[in-house]
Amino acid sequence: QLDIDIQKKNYIKGKVKVTEDKQVLFTTIPYEKGWSILVDGKKVDYHSIFDAFIGLDLSVGEHEVEFKFVPPLFKLGLVISLISAILFGIYMKFENKIIKFIIGIYFGCEEIINYLIAGGLTTVVSIGSYGIFTKLLNINYIISTILSFVLAVTFAYLVNKIFVFKTEFKNKEMVLHETYQFFKYRILSLLIDVMLMILFVEMLHINDLIAKIIVQVVIVIANYFFSKIFIFKKQVN
C-alpha cells in the first residue's frame, strides 16, 4: 500500500514498504502516455494492469515513489507557442519590410504561385467531388473516380486559363482546342505518373510513399510546362 505524502493534480509522492521480492504495486492511476515514475529517485518503466491501470514491479524494502504527469503534446505545444511568439514579434518589428518583401516575391513569381494555388484548389475539387459521388449519391467508386477526374480537370482548365496564364476567350474553336489539349496532356501526365511509380517501386525498390512524393513533384512541374508551352500559348501581335 502506498502511503501518500504529497498529492496534487498531476503529481503524487509517497512511500511503500515491500516485504516480498517481485511484488507489483497496483494503482488506480489510469494507464496512459505522459507519466514519469521515479522509484528512489530513479526513473522506472511501468506496465498496464487490466489494460486500464498503472502497475510497478518493486523489490524488497521501503521505496519512495513519485508519479509525475505531463500531457504527451504539452512540450511540443510549448515549443510551437514559443516559436510563434518569436515570429510574431519579428513580424511586428519589421511589418512594412516583410509585407513589401512578400508582395515583391508574389509579383516576381506570380504565375508560378498562382499555378500552385490552382493545383491545391483542383485537389480539393477532386477529393470533394469524389466524396459527394460515393457517399451522398452512392455511385460506384470507379465511376466516381472517372467523374471526379473529369470535373477536376475541367475546373483546372478554367482556373489555369483565367487565373494563372490569363489567356482570352476569343472564340469557341480556340476554347475547344485548348480544352482538348488540356485533357490530352493531363491524361499524358497520368500515364507518366503510373510509369514512374512502376519504375521507382518495382524496379528501383523505392518506398512507395517516397516514390509518390517524388513523382508528384515531377508531375506538377511537367503539367506547368505542358500548360505554358503547348496549351495556353499567348499570341504575339
C-alpha positions as MATLAB code, in Angstrom:
seq = 'QLDIDIQKKNYIKGKVKVTEDKQVLFTTIPYEKGWSILVDGKKVDYHSIFDAFIGLDLSVGEHEVEFKFVPPLFKLGLVISLISAILFGIYMKFENKIIKFIIGIYFGCEEIINYLIAGGLTTVVSIGSYGIFTKLLNINYIISTILSFVLAVTFAYLVNKIFVFKTEFKNKEMVLHETYQFFKYRILSLLIDVMLMILFVEMLHINDLIAKIIVQVVIVIANYFFSKIFIFKKQVN';
ca = [
       0.000    0.000    0.000;
       1.305    3.458   -0.935;
       1.333    5.964    1.918;
       0.810    9.288    0.148;
       2.837   12.277    1.371;
       2.013   14.768   -1.399;
      -0.907   14.714   -3.815;
      -1.537   17.373   -6.453;
      -3.340   17.464   -9.777;
      -0.513   15.915  -11.837;
       1.844   14.819   -9.068;
       1.779   12.117   -6.384;
       4.566   11.256   -3.950;
       4.554    8.592   -1.275;
       6.264    5.609    0.360;
       5.609    1.914    0.042;
       7.040   -0.998    2.024;
       7.607   -4.266    0.147;
       8.034   -7.466    2.177;
       8.379   -9.942   -0.670;
      10.504   -9.778   -3.807;
       8.921   -9.141   -7.231;
       5.745   -7.683   -5.832;
       3.598   -5.440   -8.019;
       2.347   -2.077   -6.817;
      -1.226   -1.962   -8.086;
      -2.524    1.591   -8.584;
      -5.822    3.091   -9.640;
      -3.997    5.618  -11.815;
      -5.243    5.367  -15.438;
      -2.669    3.847  -17.776;
      -1.748    6.426  -20.433;
       1.258    8.060  -22.023;
       2.728   11.045  -20.229;
       3.500    9.532  -16.827;
       7.055    9.739  -15.498;
       7.591    7.480  -12.468;
      10.575    7.642  -10.119;
      11.394    4.954   -7.553;
      14.006    6.112   -5.037;
      14.911    8.956   -7.418;
      15.422    6.717  -10.466;
      13.104    6.630  -13.461;
      11.455    3.237  -13.966;
       9.199    1.629  -16.550;
       5.579    0.913  -15.752;
       3.109   -1.514  -17.265;
      -0.601   -1.897  -17.768;
      -2.867   -3.818  -15.399;
      -6.171   -4.990  -16.911;
      -5.417   -2.607  -19.821;
      -6.571    0.213  -17.573;
      -4.287    0.982  -14.616;
      -0.577    1.528  -13.915;
       1.437   -1.227  -12.234;
       5.025   -1.191  -10.896;
       7.403   -4.068  -10.192;
       9.179   -3.470   -6.850;
      11.911   -5.254   -4.901;
      12.003   -5.902   -1.143;
      12.434   -2.824    1.034;
      10.976    0.613    1.587;
      10.743    2.790   -1.503;
       9.889    6.396   -2.241;
       7.693    6.596   -5.325;
       6.886    9.707   -7.376;
       4.298    9.966  -10.141;
       4.523   12.970  -12.488;
       2.168   13.528  -15.396;
       2.862   15.783  -18.382;
       0.404   15.667  -21.328;
       2.188   13.972  -24.283;
       1.890   17.000  -26.595;
       2.446   19.638  -23.911;
       6.147   20.137  -24.676;
       5.522   20.253  -28.418;
       2.727   22.788  -27.905;
       5.001   24.872  -25.693;
       7.755   24.897  -28.338;
       5.278   25.807  -31.109;
       3.805   28.605  -28.976;
       7.274   29.969  -28.206;
       8.319   29.902  -31.876;
       5.014   31.544  -32.870;
       5.521   34.314  -30.311;
       9.076   34.960  -31.565;
       7.950   35.033  -35.212;
       5.052   37.349  -34.359;
       7.447   39.693  -32.542;
       9.778   39.737  -35.565;
       6.804   40.394  -37.862;
       5.551   43.315  -35.746;
       9.030   44.853  -35.672;
       9.614   44.589  -39.433;
       5.992   44.562  -40.637;
       6.352   47.016  -43.547;
       9.544   45.414  -44.848;
       8.050   41.921  -44.638;
       4.873   42.974  -46.487;
       6.925   44.639  -49.241;
       9.139   41.543  -49.461;
       6.135   39.196  -49.772;
       4.483   41.426  -52.390;
       7.761   41.555  -54.313;
       8.067   37.769  -54.283;
       4.437   37.318  -55.338;
       4.611   39.662  -58.326;
       8.048   38.316  -59.230;
       6.745   34.727  -59.317;
       3.033   35.450  -59.763;
       2.371   32.849  -62.427;
       4.081   30.004  -60.536;
       2.424   30.906  -57.212;
      -0.996   31.138  -58.878;
      -0.348   27.779  -60.547;
       0.389   26.136  -57.179;
      -2.747   27.695  -55.665;
      -4.787   26.423  -58.616;
      -3.291   22.960  -58.111;
      -4.321   22.962  -54.460;
      -7.874   24.018  -55.322;
      -8.052   21.333  -58.019;
      -7.070   18.697  -55.456;
      -9.881   19.888  -53.174;
     -12.371   19.684  -56.067;
     -11.177   16.184  -56.980;
     -11.414   14.765  -53.447;
     -14.593   16.676  -52.589;
     -16.458   15.631  -55.726;
     -15.364   12.011  -55.260;
     -16.766   12.075  -51.717;
     -20.066   13.540  -52.926;
     -20.415   10.960  -55.715;
     -19.622    7.958  -53.485;
     -21.099    8.948  -50.103;
     -24.078   11.147  -50.971;
     -25.086    9.854  -54.404;
     -23.983    6.213  -53.801;
     -22.247    5.969  -57.186;
     -19.751    3.143  -57.800;
     -16.203    4.143  -56.811;
     -14.757    3.513  -60.291;
     -17.407    5.660  -61.992;
     -16.964    8.249  -59.218;
     -13.217    8.307  -59.878;
     -13.800    8.989  -63.585;
     -16.414   11.672  -62.882;
     -14.238   13.406  -60.276;
     -11.280   13.307  -62.704;
     -13.351   14.972  -65.458;
     -14.727   17.568  -63.038;
     -11.304   18.330  -61.529;
      -9.592   18.657  -64.922;
     -12.398   20.923  -66.203;
     -12.040   23.080  -63.093;
      -8.245   23.097  -63.507;
      -8.597   24.208  -67.140;
     -10.801   27.179  -66.251;
      -8.682   28.248  -63.267;
      -5.417   27.937  -65.205;
      -6.819   29.841  -68.178;
      -8.350   32.695  -66.158;
      -6.234   32.908  -63.014;
      -2.793   31.539  -63.950;
      -1.973   32.089  -67.623;
      -4.684   34.729  -68.204;
      -5.472   33.953  -71.838;
      -8.575   35.289  -73.580;
     -11.792   33.531  -74.622;
     -11.570   34.618  -78.270;
     -13.857   32.084  -79.936;
     -15.427   28.653  -79.493;
     -12.888   26.918  -81.720;
      -9.969   28.150  -79.620;
     -11.654   27.191  -76.342;
     -12.494   23.711  -77.638;
      -8.933   23.269  -78.898;
      -7.470   24.383  -75.554;
      -9.853   22.117  -73.636;
      -8.894   19.145  -75.815;
      -5.191   19.899  -75.391;
      -5.586   20.337  -71.639;
      -7.323   16.962  -71.193;
      -4.826   15.299  -73.534;
      -1.804   16.459  -71.555;
      -3.452   15.681  -68.196;
      -4.049   12.112  -69.399;
      -0.421   12.034  -70.571;
       0.753   13.184  -67.130;
      -1.414   10.455  -65.562;
       0.374    7.853  -67.710;
       3.746    9.342  -66.736;
       2.659    9.134  -63.087;
       1.846    5.419  -63.402;
       5.018    4.569  -65.355;
       7.303    6.413  -62.930;
       5.636    4.691  -59.954;
       6.253    1.296  -61.587;
       9.874    2.290  -62.283;
      10.590    3.527  -58.751;
       8.675    0.871  -56.785;
       9.035   -2.291  -58.878;
      12.447   -1.777  -60.493;
      14.355    0.572  -58.158;
      12.642   -0.742  -54.975;
      11.994    2.713  -53.519;
       9.374    3.051  -50.772;
       6.028    3.689  -52.478;
       5.204    6.780  -50.372;
       8.603    8.363  -51.061;
       8.238    7.436  -54.725;
       4.772    9.039  -54.855;
       6.105   12.305  -53.414;
       8.964   12.395  -55.955;
       6.627   11.555  -58.835;
       4.102   14.221  -57.810;
       6.842   16.866  -57.877;
       7.754   15.733  -61.402;
       4.073   15.762  -62.467;
       3.455   19.260  -61.085;
       6.483   20.606  -62.991;
       5.525   18.708  -66.161;
       1.927   19.975  -66.066;
       3.149   23.543  -65.641;
       5.342   23.363  -68.737;
       2.692   21.476  -70.727;
       0.225   24.268  -69.929;
       2.628   27.132  -70.568;
       4.262   25.834  -73.763;
       1.615   23.733  -75.511;
      -1.836   24.729  -74.199;
      -2.064   28.378  -73.144;
       0.284   29.843  -75.743;
      -0.149   33.593  -75.792;
      -0.472   35.064  -79.262;
       2.164   37.572  -80.309;
       0.906   40.510  -82.362;
];
